[in-house]
Structure formats: structure tokens, C-alpha cells
Amino acid sequence: MAILKNLEARYREGKKSIAVLVDPDKVEDPSELDPLIRLANENCVDFFFVGGSLVTTTNMGDVIKHIKENVSIPVVLFPGSSLQIEPSADAILFLSLISGRNPDLLIGQHVIAAPILKSNKLEVMPTGYLLVNSGKTTSVAYVSNTTPLPEDKYSLAACTALAGEMLGLRLIYLDAGSGAEREINAKMISTVRKTINVPLIVGGGINTSRKAITALEAGADLIVIGNALEKDPNLLTEIADKIYDWNQSVKTER
Ligand code: 1GP
């Protein structure tokens, strides 16, 4: 439980973390990731998340292998389905899509995945996944066949997250979907943050350092950035510097 325990400890200390999302579908040759891997290492990125709502290629294992050969940052699977289990990663977000009412993504895929996960060393991180409306239909909304939570229904999001926590889920992930037009708004993040007592992951459409900081100030404990780094990898340095400053100030306050 090393990664989950670490995230929980950081949450209790008020420290923030950052994950870089790699979609294997967008990687033709794993060596393309080298600049991003180098930047992630230099900027003390906490995690690589690997996965996507629809992975059509078979290179997930190669992508993970390449990351692990070059850097010691933990690799966490962010799977769109039980087919995306790659035992060479360090951990898996065991996602239940609790904002939706698709039984397959609430429990069905998990039944299929459970015996496979039992037989390998992946750390299983039970995660309540809430998909929030972000303007246009994202791949995850379409593929999951679920209706995203309306972005102004704060208490609905908070009650959903709370129910997830009460069911024993250890992380809550608020996602606007990859490449979202609108990131999760600050009020939704802060409302959910005030309601739950587990680490809060926020992602989708974070493409400027201002948006990243807004999410962190509103209460995100871990932000996930994918698309924006494909366009401008240097954004990572800007955001990681801000997180570093934040974590330093938390240290001095205590
Ligand atoms: C998507 O939260 C992730 O599920 C990251 O989204 O690619 O828009 O950064 P982006």
C-alpha cells in the first residue's frame, strides 16, 4: 500500500502532488516520451498515470517499461477497462465510475479484474471516479455510456463523493475528461473537498499554470495533466515550481 499510504500522508500534511498522464494511444515509439520523462524527473513529478478511456494499441507494456527504465517515478495505471491491466506498473487506480449508473463500470469490470489483480503485484487503489460535464462530449463520457455530473450541481457531486468514501473508496477523482473544454471549477472542487476526508484527485482540461493553481487552492491534493503537456511540455516546470513552493510553505508553517 506504499503509494496510497504516501498520498494519504501528503493529504494529511496539506501537501500537493502532480501526475503526468500518458495516453499509450498517442505514443508511436516510447522514445518519443524521453523529453517528457526528463522534465518529469527534473521537476520531481510524483506519478506517471498511464491509460485512456479507449486504448487501441498494444504498446502499453512498452510505454511503461520505457518509463521505468529511465526514471524511478511510480507508474500508476489509469484504466478505461479491465483489459488495461499491465502488471509491470506499480499500482492501479481501481476505478468505480460512481457519477454514472452503468453497472459494468460500477462493479462489472471489477469482478473480471479482481482475480487478475490478486495474482500480480500491482498495488490496488480503490478510487471513486466522478465524471463532470465540461462543455463537449468527452471520449470517457461516450465510451462509459454515462451522463457526466452537471458542473453546477455542487452538492450532488459532494454527496456522490461522500457516498464513495462511505463505501470504502480511498481516493476520489474529479475528472472533466481528457482535453476538456472547461476544467473542473473551483467551487465544485472546494465543495467536494469540504465534504470528504480522503485525498482528492482533479484532472481534465488543466492547460495553464493558473488553472493548476486554482485547482490546488480550491482543494485538489493531486492534479493530473495530460493533453496540455503534449503541446507544451515546459508547462510542467511552471506548475511543478508552484507546487514545490506550496509544499515548502506548508513545511515552514508547521
Ligand atoms: C483525463 O484527468 C485526465 O482523464 C487529464 O486530462 O489530458 O485534459 O490533462 P487532460
Coordinates of C-alpha atoms and ligand atoms in Angstrom, one line a residue:
M1 CA 0.0 0.0 0.0
A2 CA 3.0 2.3 -0.3
I3 CA 1.7 4.7 -2.9
L4 CA -1.8 5.1 -1.4
K5 CA -0.3 5.5 2.1
N6 CA 2.1 8.1 0.8
L7 CA -0.8 10.0 -0.9
E8 CA -2.8 9.8 2.3
A9 CA 0.1 11.1 4.4
R10 CA 0.7 14.0 2.0
Y11 CA -3.0 14.8 2.1
R12 CA -2.9 15.0 6.0
E13 CA 0.1 17.2 5.8
G14 CA -1.6 19.6 3.3
K15 CA 1.0 18.8 0.6
K16 CA 0.1 18.7 -3.1
S17 CA 1.2 16.3 -5.8
I18 CA 1.2 16.2 -9.6
A19 CA 0.8 13.3 -12.0
V20 CA 1.6 13.3 -15.7
L21 CA -0.9 11.4 -17.8
V22 CA 0.4 9.4 -20.8
D23 CA -2.1 8.0 -23.2
P24 CA -0.4 5.0 -24.9
D25 CA -2.5 5.6 -28.0
K26 CA -0.7 8.8 -28.7
V27 CA 2.7 7.2 -28.5
E28 CA 4.1 5.6 -31.6
D29 CA 7.6 4.9 -30.2
P30 CA 8.2 5.1 -26.4
S31 CA 11.4 7.0 -27.0
E32 CA 9.2 10.0 -28.0
L33 CA 8.5 10.3 -24.3
D34 CA 12.1 11.0 -23.4
P35 CA 11.8 14.8 -23.2
L36 CA 8.7 14.5 -21.0
I37 CA 10.4 11.8 -18.8
R38 CA 13.4 14.0 -18.4
L39 CA 11.3 17.0 -17.5
A40 CA 9.2 15.0 -15.1
N41 CA 12.4 13.8 -13.4
E42 CA 13.9 17.3 -13.1
N43 CA 10.7 18.7 -11.7
C44 CA 10.1 15.9 -9.1
V45 CA 6.8 14.8 -10.6
D46 CA 5.1 12.4 -8.2
F47 CA 3.5 9.9 -10.6
F48 CA 3.1 8.9 -14.2
F49 CA -0.5 7.9 -14.9
V50 CA -0.8 5.6 -17.9
G51 CA -4.1 4.8 -19.7
G52 CA -7.0 6.2 -21.5
S53 CA -10.8 5.6 -22.0
L54 CA -10.1 3.8 -25.2
V55 CA -6.7 2.3 -25.8
T56 CA -6.5 0.9 -29.3
T57 CA -2.8 0.0 -29.4
T58 CA -0.9 -2.8 -27.7
N59 CA 2.1 -0.8 -26.6
M60 CA 1.0 -0.1 -23.0
G61 CA 3.6 -2.5 -21.7
D62 CA 6.4 -0.9 -23.8
V63 CA 5.4 2.5 -22.7
I64 CA 5.5 1.5 -19.0
K65 CA 8.8 -0.4 -19.5
H66 CA 10.4 2.6 -21.1
I67 CA 9.3 5.0 -18.3
K68 CA 10.5 2.6 -15.6
E69 CA 13.9 2.1 -17.4
N70 CA 14.5 5.8 -17.3
V71 CA 13.1 7.1 -14.1
S72 CA 12.1 6.0 -10.6
I73 CA 8.8 7.9 -10.6
P74 CA 5.9 5.4 -9.8
V75 CA 3.7 4.4 -12.7
V76 CA 0.0 4.1 -11.9
L77 CA -2.5 2.6 -14.3
F78 CA -5.5 4.8 -15.1
P79 CA -7.5 2.1 -16.9
G80 CA -10.5 2.6 -19.1
S81 CA -11.4 -1.1 -18.7
S82 CA -10.3 -4.3 -17.1
L83 CA -8.4 -5.0 -20.4
Q84 CA -5.9 -2.4 -19.5
I85 CA -4.1 -4.2 -16.7
E86 CA -0.4 -4.2 -17.2
P87 CA 1.4 -5.9 -14.3
S88 CA 4.7 -4.1 -14.9
A89 CA 3.2 -0.8 -13.5
D90 CA 3.4 -0.1 -9.7
A91 CA -0.2 0.5 -8.9
I92 CA -3.7 0.7 -10.4
L93 CA -6.5 3.2 -9.8
F94 CA -9.3 0.7 -9.3
L95 CA -11.9 3.0 -10.6
S96 CA -15.6 2.8 -9.8
L97 CA -17.4 5.3 -12.0
I98 CA -19.7 6.5 -9.2
S99 CA -21.1 9.5 -11.0
G100 CA -22.7 7.1 -13.6
R101 CA -25.2 4.4 -13.4
N102 CA -23.5 1.9 -15.7
P103 CA -23.3 -1.3 -13.6
D104 CA -20.4 -2.6 -15.7
L105 CA -18.3 0.4 -14.6
L106 CA -19.6 0.4 -11.0
I107 CA -18.8 -3.3 -10.3
G108 CA -18.8 -5.5 -13.5
Q109 CA -15.3 -4.8 -14.8
H110 CA -14.0 -5.1 -11.2
V111 CA -15.3 -8.7 -10.9
I112 CA -13.3 -9.6 -14.0
A113 CA -10.2 -7.7 -12.9
A114 CA -10.2 -8.9 -9.3
P115 CA -8.6 -12.3 -9.8
I116 CA -6.1 -10.9 -12.2
L117 CA -5.1 -8.2 -9.7
K118 CA -4.9 -10.8 -6.9
S119 CA -2.3 -12.7 -8.8
N120 CA 0.1 -9.9 -9.5
K121 CA 1.9 -7.3 -7.5
L122 CA 0.1 -4.2 -8.6
E123 CA -1.0 -2.0 -5.7
V124 CA -4.7 -1.6 -5.9
M125 CA -6.0 1.9 -5.1
P126 CA -9.8 1.9 -4.7
T127 CA -11.0 5.1 -6.3
G128 CA -14.4 6.8 -6.8
Y129 CA -14.3 8.3 -10.2
L130 CA -16.7 11.3 -10.9
L131 CA -17.0 12.5 -14.4
V132 CA -18.1 16.1 -14.6
N133 CA -19.6 17.9 -17.6
S134 CA -17.1 20.1 -19.3
G135 CA -18.8 21.6 -22.3
K136 CA -18.5 18.9 -25.0
T137 CA -18.9 15.2 -25.0
T138 CA -15.5 13.7 -24.0
S139 CA -14.3 10.2 -25.0
V140 CA -14.7 9.0 -21.5
A141 CA -18.4 10.1 -21.4
Y142 CA -19.1 8.4 -24.7
V143 CA -17.2 5.2 -24.1
S144 CA -18.5 4.8 -20.5
N145 CA -22.1 5.4 -21.6
T146 CA -22.7 7.6 -18.6
T147 CA -24.0 11.1 -18.1
P148 CA -21.4 13.4 -16.6
L149 CA -22.4 15.3 -13.4
P150 CA -23.7 18.8 -14.3
E151 CA -20.8 21.2 -13.4
D152 CA -23.0 23.5 -11.3
K153 CA -24.5 20.7 -9.1
Y154 CA -22.1 21.0 -6.3
S155 CA -24.0 19.2 -3.6
L156 CA -24.8 16.3 -6.0
A157 CA -21.0 15.9 -6.6
A158 CA -20.3 16.2 -2.9
C159 CA -22.9 13.6 -1.9
T160 CA -21.6 11.3 -4.6
A161 CA -18.1 11.6 -3.4
L162 CA -19.2 11.2 0.2
A163 CA -21.1 8.0 -0.7
G164 CA -17.9 6.7 -2.4
E165 CA -15.9 7.4 0.8
M166 CA -18.6 5.7 2.9
L167 CA -18.4 2.7 0.6
G168 CA -14.7 2.5 1.5
L169 CA -13.1 4.1 -1.6
R170 CA -9.8 5.6 -0.6
L171 CA -9.4 8.3 -3.3
I172 CA -11.9 10.5 -5.1
Y173 CA -11.1 11.6 -8.7
L174 CA -13.0 14.5 -10.2
D175 CA -12.4 14.4 -13.9
A176 CA -13.6 16.8 -16.6
G177 CA -12.3 14.3 -19.2
S178 CA -9.1 14.4 -21.3
G179 CA -8.8 17.6 -23.3
A180 CA -11.9 19.1 -21.6
E181 CA -13.0 22.5 -22.8
R182 CA -13.6 23.6 -19.3
E183 CA -11.7 22.3 -16.3
I184 CA -13.5 21.4 -13.1
N185 CA -14.5 24.7 -11.5
A186 CA -13.1 25.8 -8.1
K187 CA -16.5 25.8 -6.4
M188 CA -17.0 22.1 -7.3
I189 CA -13.6 21.2 -6.1
S190 CA -13.9 23.1 -2.8
T191 CA -17.4 21.7 -2.1
V192 CA -16.2 18.2 -2.6
R193 CA -13.0 18.8 -0.6
K194 CA -15.0 20.1 2.4
T195 CA -17.2 17.0 2.3
I196 CA -14.7 14.2 2.2
N197 CA -11.8 13.1 4.2
V198 CA -9.8 11.2 1.6
P199 CA -7.3 12.6 -1.0
L200 CA -8.9 14.4 -3.9
I201 CA -7.5 14.0 -7.5
V202 CA -8.6 16.5 -10.1
G203 CA -7.9 16.4 -13.8
G204 CA -9.2 17.2 -17.3
G205 CA -8.5 20.4 -19.2
I206 CA -5.8 21.8 -16.9
N207 CA -3.8 23.6 -19.5
T208 CA -2.3 26.6 -17.8
S209 CA -0.4 27.1 -14.5
R210 CA -3.2 29.4 -13.4
K211 CA -5.8 26.6 -13.8
A212 CA -3.5 24.2 -11.9
I213 CA -3.0 26.6 -9.0
T214 CA -6.8 27.4 -8.9
A215 CA -7.5 23.6 -8.6
L216 CA -4.9 23.2 -5.9
E217 CA -6.1 26.2 -3.9
A218 CA -9.6 25.0 -4.2
G219 CA -8.6 21.7 -2.5
A220 CA -7.2 19.3 -5.1
D221 CA -4.5 17.2 -3.5
L222 CA -3.2 15.7 -6.7
I223 CA -3.6 17.2 -10.2
V224 CA -3.4 15.2 -13.4
I225 CA -2.2 16.8 -16.6
G226 CA -2.1 15.1 -20.0
N227 CA -3.1 16.9 -23.1
A228 CA -1.5 20.3 -22.3
L229 CA 1.9 18.7 -21.9
E230 CA 1.7 17.1 -25.3
K231 CA 1.5 20.6 -26.7
D232 CA 3.8 22.4 -24.3
P233 CA 6.0 20.1 -22.1
N234 CA 7.6 23.2 -20.4
L235 CA 4.3 23.9 -18.7
L236 CA 5.3 21.2 -16.4
T237 CA 8.2 23.2 -15.0
E238 CA 6.0 26.2 -14.3
I239 CA 3.4 24.1 -12.5
A240 CA 5.9 21.9 -10.6
D241 CA 7.7 25.1 -9.3
K242 CA 4.4 26.4 -7.9
I243 CA 3.7 23.0 -6.2
Y244 CA 7.2 23.0 -4.8
D245 CA 6.7 26.5 -3.4
W246 CA 3.3 25.4 -1.9
N247 CA 4.8 22.4 -0.3
Q248 CA 7.7 24.4 1.1
S249 CA 5.3 26.9 2.7
V250 CA 3.4 24.1 4.3
K251 CA 6.6 22.7 5.7
T252 CA 7.5 26.1 7.3
E253 CA 4.0 26.7 8.7
R254 CA 4.2 23.6 10.7
Ligands
1GP1 C1 -8.1 12.9 -18.1 O1 -7.7 13.9 -16.0 C2 -7.1 13.5 -17.1 O2 -8.8 11.9 -17.6 C3 -6.2 14.5 -17.7 O3 -6.9 15.4 -18.6 O4 -5.5 15.3 -20.7 O5 -7.1 17.2 -20.3 O6 -5.0 17.0 -19.0 P1 -6.1 16.3 -19.7

